[in-house]
Tab-separated table of C-alpha atoms and ligand atoms in Angstrom:
chain	number	residue	atom	x	y	z
A	1	GLY	CA	79.508	39.420	152.257
A	2	ALA	CA	81.892	40.120	149.395
A	3	ALA	CA	80.192	43.415	148.676
A	4	GLN	CA	81.232	44.708	152.072
A	5	THR	CA	84.804	43.504	152.149
A	6	ALA	CA	85.805	44.553	148.657
A	7	PRO	CA	85.460	48.307	149.262
A	8	ALA	CA	87.465	47.926	152.507
A	9	ARG	CA	90.322	46.328	150.574
A	10	LEU	CA	90.162	48.931	147.910
A	11	LYS	CA	90.425	51.501	150.539
A	12	VAL	CA	93.612	49.985	151.844
A	13	PHE	CA	95.304	49.618	148.504
A	14	THR	CA	94.119	52.644	146.558
A	15	PRO	CA	93.835	55.810	148.621
A	16	SER	CA	91.840	58.583	147.000
A	17	LEU	CA	94.875	60.147	145.349
A	18	ASP	CA	95.687	56.991	143.541
A	19	ARG	CA	92.082	56.570	142.533
A	20	GLU	CA	92.205	60.017	140.979
A	21	ALA	CA	95.456	59.141	139.187
A	22	VAL	CA	93.880	55.887	137.815
A	23	ALA	CA	90.830	57.854	136.484
A	24	ARG	CA	93.188	60.280	134.878
A	25	ILE	CA	95.239	57.666	133.225
A	26	THR	CA	92.075	55.864	132.055
A	27	LEU	CA	90.767	59.120	130.562
A	28	GLU	CA	94.104	59.877	128.993
A	29	ARG	CA	94.158	56.387	127.368
A	30	GLU	CA	90.558	56.815	126.139
A	31	MET	CA	91.499	60.195	124.701
A	32	ARG	CA	94.337	58.813	122.659
A	33	GLY	CA	91.954	56.369	121.009
A	34	ALA	CA	89.418	59.182	120.515
A	35	LEU	CA	91.881	61.392	118.835
A	36	GLU	CA	92.629	58.633	116.312
A	37	ARG	CA	88.934	58.160	115.763
A	38	ASN	CA	88.419	61.820	115.212
A	39	GLU	CA	85.960	62.101	118.200
A	40	PHE	CA	87.100	65.615	119.081
A	41	ARG	CA	85.097	68.092	116.992
A	42	ALA	CA	84.683	71.808	116.853
A	43	TYR	CA	81.198	73.090	117.705
A	44	PHE	CA	80.270	76.669	116.754
A	45	GLN	CA	78.664	79.314	118.862
A	46	PRO	CA	77.324	82.367	117.052
A	47	LYS	CA	78.576	85.889	117.626
A	48	ILE	CA	76.248	88.698	116.699
A	49	ASN	CA	77.536	91.890	115.297
A	50	LEU	CA	75.563	94.536	117.165
A	51	ALA	CA	75.863	97.093	114.317
A	52	THR	CA	73.980	94.763	111.982
A	53	GLY	CA	72.169	92.390	114.229
A	54	ARG	CA	73.542	89.471	112.217
A	55	ILE	CA	75.691	86.390	112.939
A	56	GLU	CA	79.011	87.481	111.416
A	57	ALA	CA	81.263	85.387	113.448
A	58	CYS	CA	81.476	82.340	115.687
A	59	GLU	CA	83.643	80.792	118.327
A	60	ALA	CA	84.865	77.163	117.893
A	61	LEU	CA	84.488	75.225	121.071
A	62	ALA	CA	85.909	71.695	121.484
A	63	ARG	CA	83.573	68.781	122.111
A	64	TRP	CA	84.266	65.118	122.583
A	65	ILE	CA	81.544	63.147	120.804
A	66	ARG	CA	81.661	59.621	122.117
A	67	PRO	CA	80.559	56.681	119.925
A	68	ASP	CA	77.422	56.382	122.156
A	69	ARG	CA	76.709	60.015	121.203
A	70	THR	CA	77.336	61.451	124.631
A	71	ILE	CA	79.158	64.725	124.530
A	72	ILE	CA	81.898	65.715	126.867
A	73	SER	CA	82.743	69.289	127.608
A	74	PRO	CA	86.245	70.812	127.415
A	75	GLY	CA	86.322	71.537	131.121
A	76	ARG	CA	86.691	67.915	131.585
A	77	PHE	CA	89.272	66.911	128.887
A	78	ILE	CA	91.375	70.113	128.279
A	79	PRO	CA	93.207	69.903	131.635
A	80	VAL	CA	93.966	66.253	131.053
A	81	ALA	CA	95.150	67.104	127.546
A	82	GLU	CA	97.406	69.809	128.837
A	83	GLU	CA	98.939	67.559	131.408
A	84	SER	CA	99.479	64.498	129.152
A	85	GLY	CA	100.797	66.461	126.031
A	86	LEU	CA	97.806	65.565	124.013
A	87	ILE	CA	96.704	69.272	123.782
A	88	GLY	CA	98.896	69.705	120.685
A	89	ALA	CA	97.153	67.048	118.617
A	90	LEU	CA	93.767	68.128	120.014
A	91	SER	CA	94.253	71.840	119.317
A	92	ASP	CA	95.443	71.042	115.775
A	93	ALA	CA	92.299	69.039	115.098
A	94	ILE	CA	90.001	71.841	116.387
A	95	MET	CA	92.041	74.548	114.539
A	96	ARG	CA	91.943	72.571	111.327
A	97	GLU	CA	88.209	71.851	111.489
A	98	ALA	CA	87.448	75.489	112.369
A	99	CYS	CA	89.580	76.838	109.475
A	100	TRP	CA	88.251	74.336	106.871
A	101	LYS	CA	84.650	74.919	107.805
A	102	ALA	CA	85.068	78.756	107.780
A	103	ALA	CA	86.663	78.565	104.385
A	104	SER	CA	83.736	76.517	103.102
A	105	TRP	CA	81.181	78.968	104.433
A	106	ALA	CA	83.122	81.776	102.732
A	107	ARG	CA	83.173	79.809	99.410
A	108	ALA	CA	79.388	79.448	99.749
A	109	GLY	CA	79.032	83.178	99.953
A	110	ARG	CA	78.459	83.380	103.754
A	111	PRO	CA	81.831	84.577	105.099
A	112	THR	CA	81.924	84.162	108.846
A	113	ASN	CA	84.941	84.862	111.076
A	114	VAL	CA	85.950	82.017	113.356
A	115	ALA	CA	87.543	82.364	116.695
A	116	VAL	CA	89.715	79.497	118.123
A	117	ASN	CA	90.895	79.168	121.684
A	118	VAL	CA	94.578	78.895	122.416
A	119	SER	CA	95.906	76.866	125.367
A	120	ALA	CA	98.662	78.056	127.566
A	121	LEU	CA	100.914	75.237	126.458
A	122	GLN	CA	100.495	75.942	122.758
A	123	PHE	CA	101.272	79.560	123.453
A	124	ARG	CA	104.540	78.647	125.051
A	125	GLY	CA	105.758	76.494	122.090
A	126	ASP	CA	108.048	77.914	119.549
A	127	LYS	CA	106.291	76.778	116.402
A	128	PHE	CA	102.813	78.029	117.298
A	129	ALA	CA	102.596	81.014	114.839
A	130	ASP	CA	104.017	78.855	111.937
A	131	GLN	CA	101.629	76.042	112.664
A	132	VAL	CA	98.649	78.291	112.745
A	133	LEU	CA	99.606	80.054	109.487
A	134	ARG	CA	100.225	76.736	107.773
A	135	ILE	CA	96.700	75.471	108.706
A	136	VAL	CA	95.132	78.715	107.485
A	137	GLN	CA	96.886	78.667	104.245
A	138	HIS	CA	96.115	74.950	103.711
A	139	ALA	CA	92.482	75.554	104.332
A	140	GLY	CA	92.378	78.458	101.977
A	141	LEU	CA	91.043	80.744	104.642
A	142	ALA	CA	91.738	84.452	104.530
A	143	PRO	CA	93.860	85.097	107.725
A	144	SER	CA	91.607	88.040	108.583
A	145	GLN	CA	88.779	85.577	109.118
A	146	LEU	CA	90.593	83.751	111.887
A	147	GLU	CA	90.700	85.142	115.383
A	148	LEU	CA	92.754	83.582	118.165
A	149	GLU	CA	91.413	83.857	121.689
A	150	ILE	CA	94.130	83.875	124.324
A	151	THR	CA	93.203	84.309	127.968
A	152	GLU	CA	94.224	87.377	129.882
A	153	SER	CA	96.141	85.312	132.370
A	154	VAL	CA	98.317	83.618	129.724
A	155	VAL	CA	99.025	86.938	127.970
A	156	MET	CA	99.895	88.742	131.145
A	157	GLU	CA	101.938	85.985	132.644
A	158	ASP	CA	104.715	87.164	130.223
A	159	PRO	CA	103.706	90.199	127.938
A	160	ASP	CA	107.062	90.222	126.143
A	161	ARG	CA	106.739	86.662	125.193
A	162	ALA	CA	103.089	87.277	124.148
A	163	LEU	CA	104.233	90.106	121.801
A	164	HIS	CA	106.920	87.794	120.272
A	165	VAL	CA	104.415	85.065	119.562
A	166	ILE	CA	101.588	87.168	118.212
A	167	ARG	CA	103.574	89.618	116.059
A	168	PRO	CA	103.972	87.268	113.000
A	169	LEU	CA	100.210	86.405	113.365
A	170	LYS	CA	99.189	89.991	113.464
A	171	GLU	CA	101.404	90.793	110.442
A	172	ALA	CA	99.725	88.013	108.511
A	173	GLY	CA	96.325	89.596	109.284
A	174	VAL	CA	95.038	87.199	111.907
A	175	ARG	CA	92.816	88.843	114.458
A	176	LEU	CA	93.776	88.579	118.114
A	177	ALA	CA	91.458	88.488	121.184
A	178	ILE	CA	92.030	88.559	124.946
A	179	ASP	CA	89.646	85.982	126.483
A	180	ASP	CA	88.096	85.997	129.945
A	181	PHE	CA	89.186	89.676	130.465
A	182	GLY	CA	88.686	91.042	133.965
A	183	CYS	CA	89.709	87.888	135.736
A	184	GLY	CA	93.474	88.064	135.512
A	185	HIS	CA	95.728	90.892	136.414
A	186	SER	CA	96.216	93.108	133.465
A	187	SER	CA	99.115	95.596	133.230
A	188	LEU	CA	97.522	98.482	131.457
A	189	ALA	CA	100.895	99.507	130.156
A	190	ALA	CA	101.379	96.017	128.664
A	191	LEU	CA	97.753	96.078	127.307
A	192	SER	CA	98.360	99.342	125.390
A	193	LYS	CA	101.507	98.075	123.785
A	194	LEU	CA	100.192	94.549	122.588
A	195	PRO	CA	98.531	94.583	119.229
A	196	PHE	CA	95.309	92.931	120.288
A	197	ASP	CA	92.158	93.626	118.201
A	198	VAL	CA	89.487	92.398	120.674
A	199	ILE	CA	88.689	92.183	124.327
A	200	LYS	CA	86.224	89.510	125.474
A	201	ILE	CA	84.584	90.523	128.844
A	202	ASP	CA	84.437	87.554	131.123
A	203	GLN	CA	81.038	86.032	131.482
A	204	GLN	CA	81.001	86.381	135.237
A	205	PHE	CA	80.556	90.157	134.885
A	206	ILE	CA	77.652	89.745	132.470
A	207	ARG	CA	76.092	87.147	134.720
A	208	ALA	CA	76.338	89.497	137.681
A	209	LEU	CA	74.298	92.139	135.776
A	210	GLU	CA	71.367	89.859	136.284
A	211	ARG	CA	71.809	90.130	140.048
A	212	GLY	CA	71.888	93.888	139.780
A	213	ASP	CA	75.475	93.898	141.042
A	214	PRO	CA	76.570	97.552	140.733
A	215	GLN	CA	80.282	96.647	140.924
A	216	SER	CA	80.035	94.386	137.908
A	217	ALA	CA	78.122	96.941	135.941
A	218	ALA	CA	80.972	99.434	136.739
A	219	ILE	CA	83.539	96.935	135.575
A	220	VAL	CA	81.701	96.307	132.311
A	221	GLU	CA	81.480	99.962	131.688
A	222	MET	CA	85.144	100.470	132.567
A	223	ILE	CA	86.231	97.683	130.166
A	224	LEU	CA	84.143	99.186	127.320
A	225	ALA	CA	85.604	102.751	127.984
A	226	LEU	CA	89.098	101.232	128.119
A	227	ALA	CA	88.669	99.370	124.844
A	228	ARG	CA	87.321	102.448	123.170
A	229	THR	CA	90.493	104.380	124.214
A	230	LEU	CA	92.703	101.513	122.992
A	231	ASN	CA	90.816	101.267	119.724
A	232	MET	CA	89.791	97.754	120.439
A	233	GLU	CA	86.560	95.867	119.758
A	234	VAL	CA	84.648	94.277	122.667
A	235	VAL	CA	82.739	91.009	122.832
A	236	ALA	CA	80.290	90.411	125.737
A	237	GLU	CA	80.059	86.714	126.295
A	238	GLY	CA	77.724	84.630	128.288
A	239	VAL	CA	74.771	86.925	127.347
A	240	GLU	CA	71.499	85.287	128.297
A	241	ARG	CA	69.043	88.170	128.725
A	242	ARG	CA	67.846	90.913	126.317
A	243	GLU	CA	68.601	93.532	129.032
A	244	ASP	CA	72.245	92.671	128.993
A	245	VAL	CA	72.397	93.241	125.279
A	246	ASP	CA	70.800	96.595	125.741
A	247	PHE	CA	73.211	97.478	128.557
A	248	VAL	CA	76.419	96.741	126.699
A	249	ALA	CA	75.064	97.954	123.299
A	250	ALA	CA	74.295	101.413	124.855
A	251	ARG	CA	77.957	101.565	126.053
A	252	GLY	CA	79.558	100.768	122.652
A	253	CYS	CA	79.954	97.058	122.726
A	254	HIS	CA	80.494	95.595	119.213
A	255	TRP	CA	79.658	91.936	119.583
A	256	VAL	CA	77.457	89.782	121.778
A	257	GLN	CA	77.673	85.964	122.300
A	258	GLY	CA	75.551	83.788	124.645
A	259	PHE	CA	72.757	81.394	125.091
A	260	LEU	CA	70.270	84.179	124.204
A	261	PHE	CA	71.424	83.671	120.626
A	262	GLY	CA	72.394	80.091	120.854
A	263	ALA	CA	74.840	77.629	122.376
A	264	ALA	CA	77.555	76.026	120.309
A	265	VAL	CA	76.281	73.516	117.660
A	266	SER	CA	77.801	71.155	115.200
A	267	ALA	CA	79.232	72.418	111.884
A	268	PRO	CA	76.245	71.226	109.856
A	269	GLU	CA	73.863	72.854	112.287
A	270	PHE	CA	75.845	76.150	112.240
A	271	GLY	CA	76.048	76.083	108.447
A	272	GLU	CA	72.219	75.648	108.380
A	273	MET	CA	71.884	78.780	110.712
A	274	LEU	CA	73.923	80.761	108.196
A	275	ARG	CA	71.946	79.547	105.252
A	276	ARG	CA	68.633	80.353	106.985
A	277	GLN	CA	69.970	83.918	107.867
A	278	ALA	CA	70.990	84.457	104.135
A	279	GLY	CA	67.587	83.190	102.972
A	280	GLU	CA	65.777	85.681	105.274
A	281	GLU	CA	67.835	88.528	103.748
A	282	ILE	CA	66.941	87.541	100.258
A	283	GLU	CA	63.241	87.550	101.318
A	284	ALA	CA	63.641	91.007	102.783
A	285	GLU	CA	65.328	92.283	99.552
A	286	ASP	CA	62.500	90.736	97.510
A	287	ALA	CA	59.969	92.381	99.724
A	288	ALA	CA	61.630	95.815	99.271
B	1	C2E	P1	85.740	80.185	126.820
B	1	C2E	O1	86.691	80.283	125.631
B	1	C2E	O2	85.655	81.463	127.659
B	1	C2E	O3	84.325	79.833	126.153
B	1	C2E	C1	83.102	80.264	126.640
B	1	C2E	C2	82.411	79.199	127.310
B	1	C2E	O4	81.131	79.677	127.867
B	1	C2E	C3	81.955	77.999	126.557
B	1	C2E	O5	81.942	76.827	127.405
B	1	C2E	C4	80.561	78.291	126.080
B	1	C2E	O6	79.800	77.167	125.805
B	1	C2E	C5	80.043	78.921	127.372
B	1	C2E	N1	78.926	79.894	127.211
B	1	C2E	C6	78.678	80.596	126.121
B	1	C2E	N2	77.621	81.388	126.272
B	1	C2E	C7	77.091	81.085	127.514
B	1	C2E	C8	75.848	81.592	128.167
B	1	C2E	O7	75.085	82.434	127.812
B	1	C2E	N3	75.787	81.044	129.484
B	1	C2E	C9	76.622	80.172	129.989
B	1	C2E	N4	76.379	79.674	131.221
B	1	C2E	N5	77.657	79.698	129.350
B	1	C2E	C10	77.910	80.192	128.089
B	1	C2E	P2	82.705	75.451	126.993
B	1	C2E	O8	82.414	75.122	125.506
B	1	C2E	O9	82.347	74.477	128.000
B	1	C2E	O10	84.223	75.904	127.087
B	1	C2E	C11	84.731	76.160	128.307
B	1	C2E	C12	86.293	76.610	128.088
B	1	C2E	O11	87.090	75.533	127.613
B	1	C2E	C13	86.353	77.755	127.161
B	1	C2E	O12	86.186	78.999	127.754
B	1	C2E	C14	87.861	77.595	126.750
B	1	C2E	O13	88.675	78.261	127.745
B	1	C2E	C15	88.055	76.077	126.792
B	1	C2E	N6	88.031	75.515	125.474
B	1	C2E	C16	86.962	75.195	124.726
B	1	C2E	N7	87.417	74.797	123.423
B	1	C2E	C17	88.738	74.819	123.404
B	1	C2E	C18	89.686	74.479	122.494
B	1	C2E	O14	89.463	74.084	121.290
B	1	C2E	N8	91.055	74.632	122.832
B	1	C2E	C19	91.398	75.187	124.042
B	1	C2E	N9	92.698	75.413	124.320
B	1	C2E	N10	90.487	75.545	124.971
B	1	C2E	C20	89.145	75.308	124.683
B	2	MG	MG1	87.067	81.571	124.210
B	3	MG	MG1	85.740	83.360	127.610
B	4	MG	MG1	86.118	80.846	130.059
């Protein structure tokens, strides 16, 4: 019947490559509407300062909240946004929301650093530093409360360019982090010359600790030793087990982030976590 012939015709007229292209164009069109409706939101994942055991920072992670409440992850829409040129508008929306929320937490007496991910395309643009500083200023956020996460591969693709882009940000007091460290090909000479404040160990190495993989344990140790020499802080991300916290803490790690402490949540939920943490402190002071 018709149900059998229709797919055969589709096969003739839309080979799989076209089908992919159609899906992409459909997604791109949906994304344009979603941007206008403000459906791309920043979610916030806590980062714990190991020196205090408190949430003192967070990472803003993009989420697409559809009208039917389904949530789409960045792995799905960031590549499409990069190819279609929508990444600029999307990044601006996330950066703006992250800075405004961080400023409001600070005004409420709960200052919390916020890290925002930077895409390869943004980083190649000429106006990037100016745009970031304008948003920070407009939000009324102290620049030192903003951290930019740039992946190792983007930094090392052109370290001279990276230095040129980050210098004005660094001078303004913005913190700079290398994301997914250990996956790309870092030039140690370049690394020592670039004014990064933070290294984020890629989660694959933390995950491998669970499997008892001795090579990954050695890599984590090496990154921590390297960071100490270069006077940089380290974040271990993808931490899901207490043992992994102990492992990195014993080797001088500063920050941990992962499902053990919580996945990314909406701004109101994250604000509530900060309120609860502050409440517990007051209780502890009253008891003392
Ligand atoms: P990333 O910057 O390395 O972010 C860490 C990813 O690991 C996040 O996935 C986070 O939810 C996930 N994660 C954190 N802790 C754990 C854990 O304990 N276990 C496991 N299995 N996963 C954990 P997410 O939110 O899906 O983001 C994926 C990537 O998409 C990010 O990797 C980042 O490269 C990119 N991305 C996210 N938001 C933005 C954005 O606003 N702009 C840009 N340019 N890229 C973004
Ligand atoms: Mg990141
Ligand atoms: Mg990462
Ligand atoms: Mg990643």
